[in-house]
């Protein structure tokens, strides 16, 4: 008798899913999840923006994951390309998610050169209890660091390159333990290379875009491949909402 192939069928869930429950953070310990989107051919952007790949389901998940997080980590390039402002309180589906926490999570912007407009809304319009945070290095220009401190909380970690482990520990010490990384691909590549990624939420967009768009990780090959396992597959209007977590037999790099 021929042995079956080691594959299993996928089928939609029997009923609707409450996303807030499906994407709840673990009860204890710091946890870093990333939320990214990719086309079917692996592009992380369309017309130089990740938003060009999305749909209603992806945008709803994007807002929900922000509501669940204590802080949102994002690279300066993504802030500029996507026209980021501060996270606004009262997002769709946030009912009860922020109890005991500020109405909105702060942004933690990764920037080595501090090439940022500190008069932009992302700094000037942030809620007082969710002041924007800047993560930078000792090599940053002292004048730019002083300008950043006038508009944001500044965490310096690492000499020439950002020490993400130390930066995230500093966030954890502030009570910001449930972290959400929104990219971009360069930042996520560095986080993955440092062994700090606990979970990847990946929306697979039903698009083929071609071109030379970046992948969700953009940078040198990762020396130690992140060992993730799929734990959830949801579907909405052709978009697949995939969720992967670090295998339980792999020690948490921040335990």
mmCIF file of C-alpha atoms in Angstrom:
data_model
loop_
_atom_site.group_PDB
_atom_site.id
_atom_site.type_symbol
_atom_site.label_atom_id
_atom_site.label_comp_id
_atom_site.label_asym_id
_atom_site.label_seq_id
_atom_site.Cartn_x
_atom_site.Cartn_y
_atom_site.Cartn_z
ATOM 1 C CA UNK A 1 0.000 0.000 0.000
ATOM 2 C CA UNK A 2 1.374 3.372 -1.006
ATOM 3 C CA UNK A 3 2.100 5.725 1.896
ATOM 4 C CA UNK A 4 0.325 9.111 1.814
ATOM 5 C CA UNK A 5 2.391 12.198 1.177
ATOM 6 C CA UNK A 6 3.175 14.289 4.304
ATOM 7 C CA UNK A 7 0.758 17.092 3.442
ATOM 8 C CA UNK A 8 -2.571 18.185 4.884
ATOM 9 C CA UNK A 9 -5.507 19.993 3.275
ATOM 10 C CA UNK A 10 -6.392 23.549 4.219
ATOM 11 C CA UNK A 11 -9.992 24.667 4.465
ATOM 12 C CA UNK A 12 -11.646 27.852 5.775
ATOM 13 C CA UNK A 13 -12.811 27.930 9.400
ATOM 14 C CA UNK A 14 -16.389 26.891 10.039
ATOM 15 C CA UNK A 15 -17.434 30.332 11.235
ATOM 16 C CA UNK A 16 -16.263 33.910 11.696
ATOM 17 C CA UNK A 17 -13.158 34.553 13.796
ATOM 18 C CA UNK A 18 -12.736 37.221 16.463
ATOM 19 C CA UNK A 19 -9.385 38.678 15.507
ATOM 20 C CA UNK A 20 -8.658 40.143 18.948
ATOM 21 C CA UNK A 21 -8.739 36.631 20.408
ATOM 22 C CA UNK A 22 -6.916 35.008 17.500
ATOM 23 C CA UNK A 23 -4.014 37.475 17.789
ATOM 24 C CA UNK A 24 -3.813 37.875 21.571
ATOM 25 C CA UNK A 25 -0.264 38.143 22.935
ATOM 26 C CA UNK A 26 1.068 35.455 25.308
ATOM 27 C CA UNK A 27 0.188 36.084 28.948
ATOM 28 C CA UNK A 28 3.744 36.492 30.192
ATOM 29 C CA UNK A 29 7.174 37.646 29.089
ATOM 30 C CA UNK A 30 8.231 40.121 26.410
ATOM 31 C CA UNK A 31 7.076 39.250 22.897
ATOM 32 C CA UNK A 32 8.025 40.731 19.542
ATOM 33 C CA UNK A 33 5.743 40.163 16.579
ATOM 34 C CA UNK A 34 6.153 41.543 13.080
ATOM 35 C CA UNK A 35 3.302 42.385 10.728
ATOM 36 C CA UNK A 36 4.183 42.351 7.040
ATOM 37 C CA UNK A 37 2.500 41.912 3.667
ATOM 38 C CA UNK A 38 3.754 40.240 0.501
ATOM 39 C CA UNK A 39 2.461 39.677 -3.015
ATOM 40 C CA UNK A 40 2.257 36.154 -4.421
ATOM 41 C CA UNK A 41 5.612 36.700 -6.143
ATOM 42 C CA UNK A 42 7.320 37.901 -2.975
ATOM 43 C CA UNK A 43 7.165 41.693 -3.339
ATOM 44 C CA UNK A 44 6.883 43.646 -0.079
ATOM 45 C CA UNK A 45 5.770 46.848 -1.818
ATOM 46 C CA UNK A 46 3.735 48.051 -4.802
ATOM 47 C CA UNK A 47 4.525 51.517 -6.140
ATOM 48 C CA UNK A 48 7.125 51.771 -3.337
ATOM 49 C CA UNK A 49 4.504 51.364 -0.581
ATOM 50 C CA UNK A 50 3.405 48.279 1.338
ATOM 51 C CA UNK A 51 -0.091 49.778 1.488
ATOM 52 C CA UNK A 52 -0.416 49.257 -2.261
ATOM 53 C CA UNK A 53 -0.679 45.500 -1.665
ATOM 54 C CA UNK A 54 -3.403 45.603 0.991
ATOM 55 C CA UNK A 55 -7.146 45.186 1.172
ATOM 56 C CA UNK A 56 -9.882 45.689 3.751
ATOM 57 C CA UNK A 57 -8.971 42.581 5.777
ATOM 58 C CA UNK A 58 -5.293 43.494 5.907
ATOM 59 C CA UNK A 59 -6.036 47.072 6.949
ATOM 60 C CA UNK A 60 -8.388 45.866 9.678
ATOM 61 C CA UNK A 61 -5.710 43.497 10.995
ATOM 62 C CA UNK A 62 -3.109 46.293 10.792
ATOM 63 C CA UNK A 63 -5.249 48.496 13.057
ATOM 64 C CA UNK A 64 -6.072 45.666 15.462
ATOM 65 C CA UNK A 65 -2.445 44.616 15.950
ATOM 66 C CA UNK A 66 -1.605 48.206 16.852
ATOM 67 C CA UNK A 67 -4.347 48.180 19.477
ATOM 68 C CA UNK A 68 -2.953 45.004 21.020
ATOM 69 C CA UNK A 69 0.641 46.287 21.171
ATOM 70 C CA UNK A 70 2.417 48.264 23.892
ATOM 71 C CA UNK A 71 4.657 49.943 21.288
ATOM 72 C CA UNK A 72 5.026 49.911 17.495
ATOM 73 C CA UNK A 73 8.588 49.593 16.131
ATOM 74 C CA UNK A 74 9.190 50.987 12.625
ATOM 75 C CA UNK A 75 12.143 52.135 10.556
ATOM 76 C CA UNK A 76 12.654 55.775 9.623
ATOM 77 C CA UNK A 77 12.499 54.921 5.906
ATOM 78 C CA UNK A 78 9.064 53.388 6.332
ATOM 79 C CA UNK A 79 7.909 56.414 8.341
ATOM 80 C CA UNK A 80 8.889 58.650 5.416
ATOM 81 C CA UNK A 81 7.638 56.385 2.591
ATOM 82 C CA UNK A 82 4.272 55.603 4.167
ATOM 83 C CA UNK A 83 3.656 59.080 5.591
ATOM 84 C CA UNK A 84 3.386 57.899 9.186
ATOM 85 C CA UNK A 85 1.683 59.915 11.866
ATOM 86 C CA UNK A 86 1.270 58.869 15.498
ATOM 87 C CA UNK A 87 -1.000 55.935 16.273
ATOM 88 C CA UNK A 88 -4.448 57.370 16.864
ATOM 89 C CA UNK A 89 -6.501 56.112 19.828
ATOM 90 C CA UNK A 90 -9.849 54.407 19.420
ATOM 91 C CA UNK A 91 -9.060 52.265 16.401
ATOM 92 C CA UNK A 92 -11.551 49.880 14.836
ATOM 93 C CA UNK A 93 -12.060 46.832 17.074
ATOM 94 C CA UNK A 94 -10.110 48.296 20.009
ATOM 95 C CA UNK A 95 -12.942 47.980 22.538
ATOM 96 C CA UNK A 96 -11.415 46.770 25.806
ATOM 97 C CA UNK A 97 -7.937 46.260 24.313
ATOM 98 C CA UNK A 98 -6.282 49.259 25.978
ATOM 99 C CA UNK A 99 -7.618 48.811 29.523
ATOM 100 C CA UNK A 100 -4.945 49.905 32.006
ATOM 101 C CA UNK A 101 -2.734 51.276 29.232
ATOM 102 C CA UNK A 102 -2.490 54.592 27.353
ATOM 103 C CA UNK A 103 -5.222 55.075 24.723
ATOM 104 C CA UNK A 104 -2.688 54.439 21.929
ATOM 105 C CA UNK A 105 0.753 52.804 21.758
ATOM 106 C CA UNK A 106 3.807 54.979 21.052
ATOM 107 C CA UNK A 107 5.844 54.627 17.898
ATOM 108 C CA UNK A 108 9.476 53.585 18.368
ATOM 109 C CA UNK A 109 11.290 54.817 15.268
ATOM 110 C CA UNK A 110 14.601 53.197 14.306
ATOM 111 C CA UNK A 111 16.983 55.817 12.898
ATOM 112 C CA UNK A 112 20.778 55.731 12.731
ATOM 113 C CA UNK A 113 21.286 59.137 11.084
ATOM 114 C CA UNK A 114 18.265 60.830 12.702
ATOM 115 C CA UNK A 115 17.287 62.153 9.272
ATOM 116 C CA UNK A 116 13.800 62.932 10.539
ATOM 117 C CA UNK A 117 11.519 65.953 10.458
ATOM 118 C CA UNK A 118 10.972 66.632 14.151
ATOM 119 C CA UNK A 119 8.228 69.144 13.309
ATOM 120 C CA UNK A 120 6.185 66.444 11.547
ATOM 121 C CA UNK A 121 2.893 65.230 13.081
ATOM 122 C CA UNK A 122 4.468 61.902 14.049
ATOM 123 C CA UNK A 123 6.309 63.902 16.737
ATOM 124 C CA UNK A 124 4.136 66.957 17.388
ATOM 125 C CA UNK A 125 0.729 65.247 17.467
ATOM 126 C CA UNK A 126 1.531 62.153 19.555
ATOM 127 C CA UNK A 127 -0.538 61.730 22.720
ATOM 128 C CA UNK A 128 1.333 62.959 25.846
ATOM 129 C CA UNK A 129 1.251 59.470 27.410
ATOM 130 C CA UNK A 130 2.352 57.862 24.122
ATOM 131 C CA UNK A 131 5.230 60.165 23.184
ATOM 132 C CA UNK A 132 7.155 59.018 20.123
ATOM 133 C CA UNK A 133 10.388 57.169 20.899
ATOM 134 C CA UNK A 134 13.518 57.256 18.746
ATOM 135 C CA UNK A 135 15.981 54.340 18.770
ATOM 136 C CA UNK A 136 19.459 55.391 17.632
ATOM 137 C CA UNK A 137 23.183 54.799 18.149
ATOM 138 C CA UNK A 138 26.203 56.465 19.742
ATOM 139 C CA UNK A 139 27.395 57.429 16.248
ATOM 140 C CA UNK A 140 24.426 59.749 15.673
ATOM 141 C CA UNK A 141 25.217 63.436 15.305
ATOM 142 C CA UNK A 142 25.006 65.066 18.768
ATOM 143 C CA UNK A 143 23.072 68.029 17.373
ATOM 144 C CA UNK A 144 20.467 65.729 15.854
ATOM 145 C CA UNK A 145 20.249 63.826 19.145
ATOM 146 C CA UNK A 146 19.525 67.096 20.986
ATOM 147 C CA UNK A 147 16.856 67.980 18.415
ATOM 148 C CA UNK A 148 15.315 64.526 18.805
ATOM 149 C CA UNK A 149 15.171 64.838 22.603
ATOM 150 C CA UNK A 150 13.109 68.024 22.275
ATOM 151 C CA UNK A 151 10.344 66.152 20.444
ATOM 152 C CA UNK A 152 10.729 62.511 21.486
ATOM 153 C CA UNK A 153 12.112 60.095 24.034
ATOM 154 C CA UNK A 154 15.503 58.875 22.807
ATOM 155 C CA UNK A 155 17.076 55.469 23.465
ATOM 156 C CA UNK A 156 20.735 55.104 22.465
ATOM 157 C CA UNK A 157 21.805 51.487 21.959
ATOM 158 C CA UNK A 158 24.934 50.361 20.122
ATOM 159 C CA UNK A 159 27.901 52.217 18.682
ATOM 160 C CA UNK A 160 27.670 52.238 14.855
ATOM 161 C CA UNK A 161 24.740 49.868 14.359
ATOM 162 C CA UNK A 162 21.656 49.733 16.528
ATOM 163 C CA UNK A 163 21.830 47.053 19.213
ATOM 164 C CA UNK A 164 18.244 45.865 18.935
ATOM 165 C CA UNK A 165 18.556 43.568 21.941
ATOM 166 C CA UNK A 166 19.563 46.438 24.222
ATOM 167 C CA UNK A 167 17.014 48.786 22.651
ATOM 168 C CA UNK A 168 14.169 46.332 23.200
ATOM 169 C CA UNK A 169 15.307 45.663 26.764
ATOM 170 C CA UNK A 170 15.090 49.420 27.367
ATOM 171 C CA UNK A 171 11.531 49.397 25.985
ATOM 172 C CA UNK A 172 10.664 46.412 28.184
ATOM 173 C CA UNK A 173 11.968 48.263 31.248
ATOM 174 C CA UNK A 174 9.475 51.030 30.462
ATOM 175 C CA UNK A 175 6.663 48.489 30.600
ATOM 176 C CA UNK A 176 6.506 48.165 26.798
ATOM 177 C CA UNK A 177 6.731 44.390 26.559
ATOM 178 C CA UNK A 178 4.295 43.530 23.766
ATOM 179 C CA UNK A 179 6.094 44.914 20.737
ATOM 180 C CA UNK A 180 4.875 45.123 17.140
ATOM 181 C CA UNK A 181 7.341 45.652 14.285
ATOM 182 C CA UNK A 182 5.891 47.097 11.078
ATOM 183 C CA UNK A 183 9.157 47.002 9.151
ATOM 184 C CA UNK A 184 10.479 48.022 6.851
ATOM 185 C CA UNK A 185 12.325 45.082 5.329
ATOM 186 C CA UNK A 186 15.753 46.344 6.429
ATOM 187 C CA UNK A 187 14.718 46.720 10.066
ATOM 188 C CA UNK A 188 13.002 43.328 10.106
ATOM 189 C CA UNK A 189 16.097 41.711 8.589
ATOM 190 C CA UNK A 190 18.255 43.108 11.416
ATOM 191 C CA UNK A 191 15.777 42.001 14.078
ATOM 192 C CA UNK A 192 15.633 38.508 12.606
ATOM 193 C CA UNK A 193 19.424 38.297 12.337
ATOM 194 C CA UNK A 194 19.645 39.223 16.031
ATOM 195 C CA UNK A 195 17.386 36.275 16.915
ATOM 196 C CA UNK A 196 14.685 38.495 18.427
ATOM 197 C CA UNK A 197 11.642 37.658 16.289
ATOM 198 C CA UNK A 198 9.016 35.682 18.215
ATOM 199 C CA UNK A 199 6.152 35.851 15.722
ATOM 200 C CA UNK A 200 5.483 36.786 12.107
ATOM 201 C CA UNK A 201 2.043 37.876 10.940
ATOM 202 C CA UNK A 202 2.175 37.727 7.153
ATOM 203 C CA UNK A 203 -0.631 38.790 4.845
ATOM 204 C CA UNK A 204 -0.333 37.080 1.467
ATOM 205 C CA UNK A 205 -1.886 39.426 -1.085
ATOM 206 C CA UNK A 206 -3.491 37.832 -4.194
ATOM 207 C CA UNK A 207 -1.399 40.042 -6.491
ATOM 208 C CA UNK A 208 1.477 39.492 -8.903
ATOM 209 C CA UNK A 209 3.476 42.706 -9.256
ATOM 210 C CA UNK A 210 6.862 41.828 -10.778
ATOM 211 C CA UNK A 211 9.596 44.435 -10.807
ATOM 212 C CA UNK A 212 12.414 44.756 -8.311
ATOM 213 C CA UNK A 213 10.439 45.309 -5.113
ATOM 214 C CA UNK A 214 12.127 44.296 -1.839
ATOM 215 C CA UNK A 215 11.148 41.154 0.044
ATOM 216 C CA UNK A 216 9.840 41.359 3.609
ATOM 217 C CA UNK A 217 13.462 40.905 4.728
ATOM 218 C CA UNK A 218 16.039 42.997 2.895
ATOM 219 C CA UNK A 219 19.672 42.608 3.805
ATOM 220 C CA UNK A 220 22.484 40.051 4.117
ATOM 221 C CA UNK A 221 21.524 36.386 4.511
ATOM 222 C CA UNK A 222 20.477 35.501 8.051
ATOM 223 C CA UNK A 223 23.276 33.463 9.618
ATOM 224 C CA UNK A 224 20.923 31.383 11.781
ATOM 225 C CA UNK A 225 17.614 30.824 10.028
ATOM 226 C CA UNK A 226 14.609 31.705 12.178
ATOM 227 C CA UNK A 227 12.731 28.477 12.966
ATOM 228 C CA UNK A 228 9.032 29.330 12.787
ATOM 229 C CA UNK A 229 5.945 27.144 12.608
ATOM 230 C CA UNK A 230 2.525 28.027 11.205
ATOM 231 C CA UNK A 231 -0.211 28.304 13.838
ATOM 232 C CA UNK A 232 -3.012 30.054 11.958
ATOM 233 C CA UNK A 233 -4.401 30.548 8.450
ATOM 234 C CA UNK A 234 -7.329 32.902 7.875
ATOM 235 C CA UNK A 235 -8.831 34.019 4.560
ATOM 236 C CA UNK A 236 -10.788 37.077 3.476
ATOM 237 C CA UNK A 237 -11.588 38.045 -0.121
ATOM 238 C CA UNK A 238 -8.555 36.214 -1.466
ATOM 239 C CA UNK A 239 -6.112 37.532 1.146
ATOM 240 C CA UNK A 240 -4.478 34.928 3.391
ATOM 241 C CA UNK A 241 -3.681 36.067 6.928
ATOM 242 C CA UNK A 242 -0.859 33.800 8.053
ATOM 243 C CA UNK A 243 0.611 33.596 11.529
ATOM 244 C CA UNK A 244 3.903 31.921 12.436
ATOM 245 C CA UNK A 245 5.549 31.639 15.855
ATOM 246 C CA UNK A 246 8.940 30.552 17.103
ATOM 247 C CA UNK A 247 8.999 26.818 17.738
ATOM 248 C CA UNK A 248 8.415 25.997 21.425
ATOM 249 C CA UNK A 249 11.591 23.930 21.595
ATOM 250 C CA UNK A 250 13.630 26.991 20.629
ATOM 251 C CA UNK A 251 14.757 29.055 23.611
ATOM 252 C CA UNK A 252 13.474 32.605 23.656
ATOM 253 C CA UNK A 253 16.381 34.982 23.001
ATOM 254 C CA UNK A 254 14.947 37.372 25.616
ATOM 255 C CA UNK A 255 13.688 34.899 28.243
#
